[in-house]
Amino acid sequence: MPPYELLYGRRCRTPICWVKVGQKKFGGTEVVLEMNQKIDVIRARLKAAQDRQKWYSEKNRRPIEFQVGNMMKLKVSPWKGVIRFQKRGKFAPWIIGPFKVLARVGEVSYRLELPEELARIHKTFHVSYLCKCLADDSMWVPLNEVTLNNKLEYVEEPITILDEKVKVIRNKRIRTYKVQWRHRKGSECT
């Protein structure tokens, strides 16, 4: 006894062969056409479901494009046991930079201008590893101009008070001042 008949108590009747035991006779063209129509309906419904899911996933997605000359930060992931950017463990940086975009390579990759310390790393990166640096060049303090004391703190001196505000929080008055500072070597910041 076939397993189907043992399980369901009747013989298996496929749409291709509708006759009982004996000489097998294939169904006519009507059965084949009906099956093809059902398969086409199933394919159309699967395509509609896939298109709907694609629309949901791409609804908030926008193409990322950068211009040559933009400043980019590079996302790096800490690899276990690999010291790639001078620190290891939880103190390893997640984003380094900024670096200048030299050229666009393909549709989704860019070549960056990396310093000599990162000469062993390939200079071409996918857009998922890049984020735009929106900082102003005039606000950067070069590291060679900052002097550090023995506690690894940079020394600042106040120059002038630019603005004064009084905030009232509940029944307390708090004075805040905007002060212009000068580092030891002469660069100024607020």
mmCIF file of C-alpha atoms in Angstrom:
data_model
loop_
_atom_site.group_PDB
_atom_site.id
_atom_site.type_symbol
_atom_site.label_atom_id
_atom_site.label_comp_id
_atom_site.label_asym_id
_atom_site.label_seq_id
_atom_site.Cartn_x
_atom_site.Cartn_y
_atom_site.Cartn_z
ATOM 1 C CA MET A 1 0.000 0.000 0.000
ATOM 2 C CA PRO A 2 1.425 3.454 -0.849
ATOM 3 C CA PRO A 3 2.106 5.786 2.131
ATOM 4 C CA TYR A 4 -0.488 8.324 0.938
ATOM 5 C CA GLU A 5 -3.248 5.703 0.863
ATOM 6 C CA LEU A 6 -2.168 4.372 4.256
ATOM 7 C CA LEU A 7 -2.282 7.862 5.771
ATOM 8 C CA TYR A 8 -5.474 9.237 4.167
ATOM 9 C CA GLY A 9 -7.421 6.065 3.402
ATOM 10 C CA ARG A 10 -7.809 6.768 -0.313
ATOM 11 C CA ARG A 11 -5.698 6.659 -3.405
ATOM 12 C CA CYS A 12 -3.638 9.663 -4.491
ATOM 13 C CA ARG A 13 -5.184 11.349 -7.492
ATOM 14 C CA THR A 14 -2.970 13.946 -9.136
ATOM 15 C CA PRO A 15 -4.391 16.417 -11.655
ATOM 16 C CA ILE A 16 -2.191 14.914 -14.364
ATOM 17 C CA CYS A 17 -3.508 11.329 -14.063
ATOM 18 C CA TRP A 18 -7.218 11.060 -13.181
ATOM 19 C CA VAL A 19 -7.787 7.446 -14.061
ATOM 20 C CA LYS A 20 -7.733 4.578 -11.587
ATOM 21 C CA VAL A 21 -5.231 1.787 -11.622
ATOM 22 C CA GLY A 22 -4.609 0.558 -15.077
ATOM 23 C CA GLN A 23 -3.136 2.151 -18.087
ATOM 24 C CA LYS A 24 -2.119 5.727 -17.309
ATOM 25 C CA LYS A 25 -3.614 8.367 -19.431
ATOM 26 C CA PHE A 26 -2.463 11.957 -19.342
ATOM 27 C CA GLY A 27 -4.996 14.718 -19.007
ATOM 28 C CA GLY A 28 -5.848 16.928 -21.890
ATOM 29 C CA THR A 29 -4.502 20.331 -22.734
ATOM 30 C CA GLU A 30 -7.217 21.913 -20.588
ATOM 31 C CA VAL A 31 -5.594 20.624 -17.385
ATOM 32 C CA VAL A 32 -2.165 21.835 -18.423
ATOM 33 C CA LEU A 33 -3.500 25.291 -19.363
ATOM 34 C CA GLU A 34 -5.393 25.539 -16.071
ATOM 35 C CA MET A 35 -2.234 24.646 -14.114
ATOM 36 C CA ASN A 36 -0.196 27.227 -16.061
ATOM 37 C CA GLN A 37 -2.795 29.907 -15.312
ATOM 38 C CA LYS A 38 -2.674 29.081 -11.595
ATOM 39 C CA ILE A 39 1.125 29.212 -11.633
ATOM 40 C CA ASP A 40 0.982 32.629 -13.349
ATOM 41 C CA VAL A 41 -1.408 33.916 -10.661
ATOM 42 C CA ILE A 42 0.917 32.638 -7.912
ATOM 43 C CA ARG A 43 3.928 34.293 -9.578
ATOM 44 C CA ALA A 44 2.060 37.604 -9.910
ATOM 45 C CA ARG A 45 1.058 37.560 -6.239
ATOM 46 C CA LEU A 46 4.632 36.732 -5.146
ATOM 47 C CA LYS A 47 5.949 39.599 -7.315
ATOM 48 C CA ALA A 48 3.416 42.012 -5.781
ATOM 49 C CA ALA A 49 4.448 40.959 -2.257
ATOM 50 C CA GLN A 50 8.142 41.392 -3.107
ATOM 51 C CA ASP A 51 7.513 44.834 -4.617
ATOM 52 C CA ARG A 52 5.561 45.875 -1.533
ATOM 53 C CA GLN A 53 8.378 44.766 0.802
ATOM 54 C CA LYS A 54 10.946 46.548 -1.384
ATOM 55 C CA TRP A 55 8.907 49.749 -1.212
ATOM 56 C CA TYR A 56 8.701 49.493 2.603
ATOM 57 C CA SER A 57 12.447 49.021 2.912
ATOM 58 C CA GLU A 58 13.357 51.816 0.492
ATOM 59 C CA LYS A 59 10.748 54.314 1.710
ATOM 60 C CA ASN A 60 13.177 56.189 4.007
ATOM 61 C CA ARG A 61 16.348 55.337 2.102
ATOM 62 C CA ARG A 62 18.057 57.954 -0.009
ATOM 63 C CA PRO A 63 21.070 57.601 -2.285
ATOM 64 C CA ILE A 64 24.279 58.790 -0.648
ATOM 65 C CA GLU A 65 26.592 60.813 -2.848
ATOM 66 C CA PHE A 66 29.625 62.907 -1.950
ATOM 67 C CA GLN A 67 31.580 65.441 -3.955
ATOM 68 C CA VAL A 68 35.316 65.348 -4.600
ATOM 69 C CA GLY A 69 36.959 67.598 -2.014
ATOM 70 C CA ASN A 70 34.403 66.989 0.766
ATOM 71 C CA MET A 71 35.708 66.107 4.210
ATOM 72 C CA MET A 72 34.623 62.647 5.422
ATOM 73 C CA LYS A 73 34.897 60.716 8.637
ATOM 74 C CA LEU A 74 35.613 57.007 8.411
ATOM 75 C CA LYS A 75 33.638 54.470 10.449
ATOM 76 C CA VAL A 76 35.886 51.740 11.776
ATOM 77 C CA SER A 77 34.769 48.723 13.731
ATOM 78 C CA PRO A 78 37.000 47.392 16.500
ATOM 79 C CA TRP A 79 38.230 43.955 15.505
ATOM 80 C CA LYS A 80 38.891 41.543 18.310
ATOM 81 C CA GLY A 81 42.603 41.243 18.983
ATOM 82 C CA VAL A 82 43.627 43.623 16.175
ATOM 83 C CA ILE A 83 45.193 46.960 17.051
ATOM 84 C CA ARG A 84 44.618 49.015 13.961
ATOM 85 C CA PHE A 85 44.117 52.577 15.196
ATOM 86 C CA GLN A 86 46.466 52.739 18.224
ATOM 87 C CA LYS A 87 43.855 51.654 20.821
ATOM 88 C CA ARG A 88 42.263 48.365 21.727
ATOM 89 C CA GLY A 89 39.061 47.266 23.458
ATOM 90 C CA LYS A 90 36.378 49.683 24.549
ATOM 91 C CA PHE A 91 38.661 52.686 24.053
ATOM 92 C CA ALA A 92 39.158 51.972 20.361
ATOM 93 C CA PRO A 93 37.713 54.724 18.168
ATOM 94 C CA TRP A 94 34.571 54.032 16.147
ATOM 95 C CA ILE A 95 34.954 57.047 13.838
ATOM 96 C CA ILE A 96 38.263 58.543 12.727
ATOM 97 C CA GLY A 97 39.032 61.475 10.524
ATOM 98 C CA PRO A 98 38.305 63.851 8.855
ATOM 99 C CA PHE A 99 39.800 62.902 5.491
ATOM 100 C CA LYS A 100 39.472 64.525 2.092
ATOM 101 C CA VAL A 101 37.680 62.730 -0.788
ATOM 102 C CA LEU A 102 40.108 62.354 -3.704
ATOM 103 C CA ALA A 103 37.924 60.563 -6.267
ATOM 104 C CA ARG A 104 34.745 58.614 -6.807
ATOM 105 C CA VAL A 105 35.386 54.987 -7.705
ATOM 106 C CA GLY A 106 32.301 53.325 -9.147
ATOM 107 C CA GLU A 107 28.801 54.163 -7.944
ATOM 108 C CA VAL A 108 29.142 53.452 -4.220
ATOM 109 C CA SER A 109 32.830 53.754 -3.340
ATOM 110 C CA TYR A 110 35.207 56.656 -2.786
ATOM 111 C CA ARG A 111 38.975 57.078 -2.478
ATOM 112 C CA LEU A 112 40.169 59.059 0.556
ATOM 113 C CA GLU A 113 43.385 60.922 1.292
ATOM 114 C CA LEU A 114 44.771 59.069 4.312
ATOM 115 C CA PRO A 115 47.752 60.190 6.435
ATOM 116 C CA GLU A 116 51.029 58.274 6.643
ATOM 117 C CA GLU A 117 49.970 56.507 9.881
ATOM 118 C CA LEU A 118 47.235 54.710 7.928
ATOM 119 C CA ALA A 119 49.393 53.821 4.911
ATOM 120 C CA ARG A 120 48.765 50.067 5.377
ATOM 121 C CA ILE A 121 44.987 50.514 4.888
ATOM 122 C CA HIS A 122 43.410 50.517 1.422
ATOM 123 C CA LYS A 123 42.306 54.009 0.399
ATOM 124 C CA THR A 124 39.004 53.051 -1.266
ATOM 125 C CA PHE A 125 35.890 52.726 0.942
ATOM 126 C CA HIS A 126 32.191 51.902 0.463
ATOM 127 C CA VAL A 127 29.696 54.684 1.303
ATOM 128 C CA SER A 128 28.432 52.706 4.299
ATOM 129 C CA TYR A 129 31.825 53.322 5.979
ATOM 130 C CA LEU A 130 31.723 57.087 5.401
ATOM 131 C CA CYS A 131 29.899 59.898 7.138
ATOM 132 C CA LYS A 132 30.071 63.546 6.175
ATOM 133 C CA CYS A 133 32.089 65.834 8.415
ATOM 134 C CA LEU A 134 30.030 68.976 8.941
ATOM 135 C CA ALA A 135 32.572 70.824 11.120
ATOM 136 C CA ASP A 136 33.961 74.142 9.946
ATOM 137 C CA ASP A 137 37.681 74.200 9.104
ATOM 138 C CA SER A 138 38.188 77.375 11.131
ATOM 139 C CA MET A 139 36.939 75.654 14.315
ATOM 140 C CA TRP A 140 39.584 72.908 14.295
ATOM 141 C CA VAL A 141 42.460 73.246 16.688
ATOM 142 C CA PRO A 142 45.628 71.654 15.284
ATOM 143 C CA LEU A 143 47.144 69.175 17.718
ATOM 144 C CA ASN A 144 50.607 70.692 17.438
ATOM 145 C CA GLU A 145 49.306 74.023 18.816
ATOM 146 C CA VAL A 146 47.818 72.529 21.991
ATOM 147 C CA THR A 147 50.148 72.231 24.968
ATOM 148 C CA LEU A 148 49.414 69.602 27.588
ATOM 149 C CA ASN A 149 50.413 69.668 31.244
ATOM 150 C CA ASN A 150 51.537 66.604 33.213
ATOM 151 C CA LYS A 151 47.878 65.580 33.863
ATOM 152 C CA LEU A 152 47.203 65.514 30.101
ATOM 153 C CA GLU A 153 45.008 68.622 30.257
ATOM 154 C CA TYR A 154 45.495 71.506 27.887
ATOM 155 C CA VAL A 155 45.970 74.893 29.494
ATOM 156 C CA GLU A 156 43.587 77.728 28.640
ATOM 157 C CA GLU A 157 43.511 81.351 29.732
ATOM 158 C CA PRO A 158 40.381 83.531 29.627
ATOM 159 C CA ILE A 159 40.611 86.645 27.439
ATOM 160 C CA THR A 160 37.221 88.390 27.631
ATOM 161 C CA ILE A 161 33.630 87.798 28.656
ATOM 162 C CA LEU A 162 31.509 87.948 25.508
ATOM 163 C CA ASP A 163 28.000 87.443 26.903
ATOM 164 C CA GLU A 164 26.190 86.958 30.221
ATOM 165 C CA LYS A 165 22.773 85.340 30.794
ATOM 166 C CA VAL A 166 20.665 84.641 33.862
ATOM 167 C CA LYS A 167 18.544 81.479 33.839
ATOM 168 C CA VAL A 168 15.705 81.046 36.317
ATOM 169 C CA ILE A 169 15.034 77.409 37.191
ATOM 170 C CA ARG A 170 12.233 77.043 39.725
ATOM 171 C CA ASN A 171 13.279 79.467 42.443
ATOM 172 C CA LYS A 172 17.015 79.541 41.632
ATOM 173 C CA ARG A 173 18.915 82.035 39.473
ATOM 174 C CA ILE A 174 21.904 80.703 37.566
ATOM 175 C CA ARG A 175 24.362 83.014 35.793
ATOM 176 C CA THR A 176 26.055 81.739 32.643
ATOM 177 C CA TYR A 177 28.941 83.442 30.867
ATOM 178 C CA LYS A 178 30.278 83.071 27.349
ATOM 179 C CA VAL A 179 34.045 83.437 27.620
ATOM 180 C CA GLN A 180 36.703 83.711 24.934
ATOM 181 C CA TRP A 181 39.710 81.531 25.783
ATOM 182 C CA ARG A 182 43.279 81.419 24.570
ATOM 183 C CA HIS A 183 45.485 78.342 24.561
ATOM 184 C CA ARG A 184 49.074 78.707 25.669
ATOM 185 C CA LYS A 185 50.399 78.899 22.118
ATOM 186 C CA GLY A 186 48.042 81.680 21.057
ATOM 187 C CA SER A 187 45.049 80.126 19.251
ATOM 188 C CA GLU A 188 41.666 81.404 20.382
ATOM 189 C CA CYS A 189 38.318 79.690 20.925
ATOM 190 C CA THR A 190 35.010 80.504 22.601
#
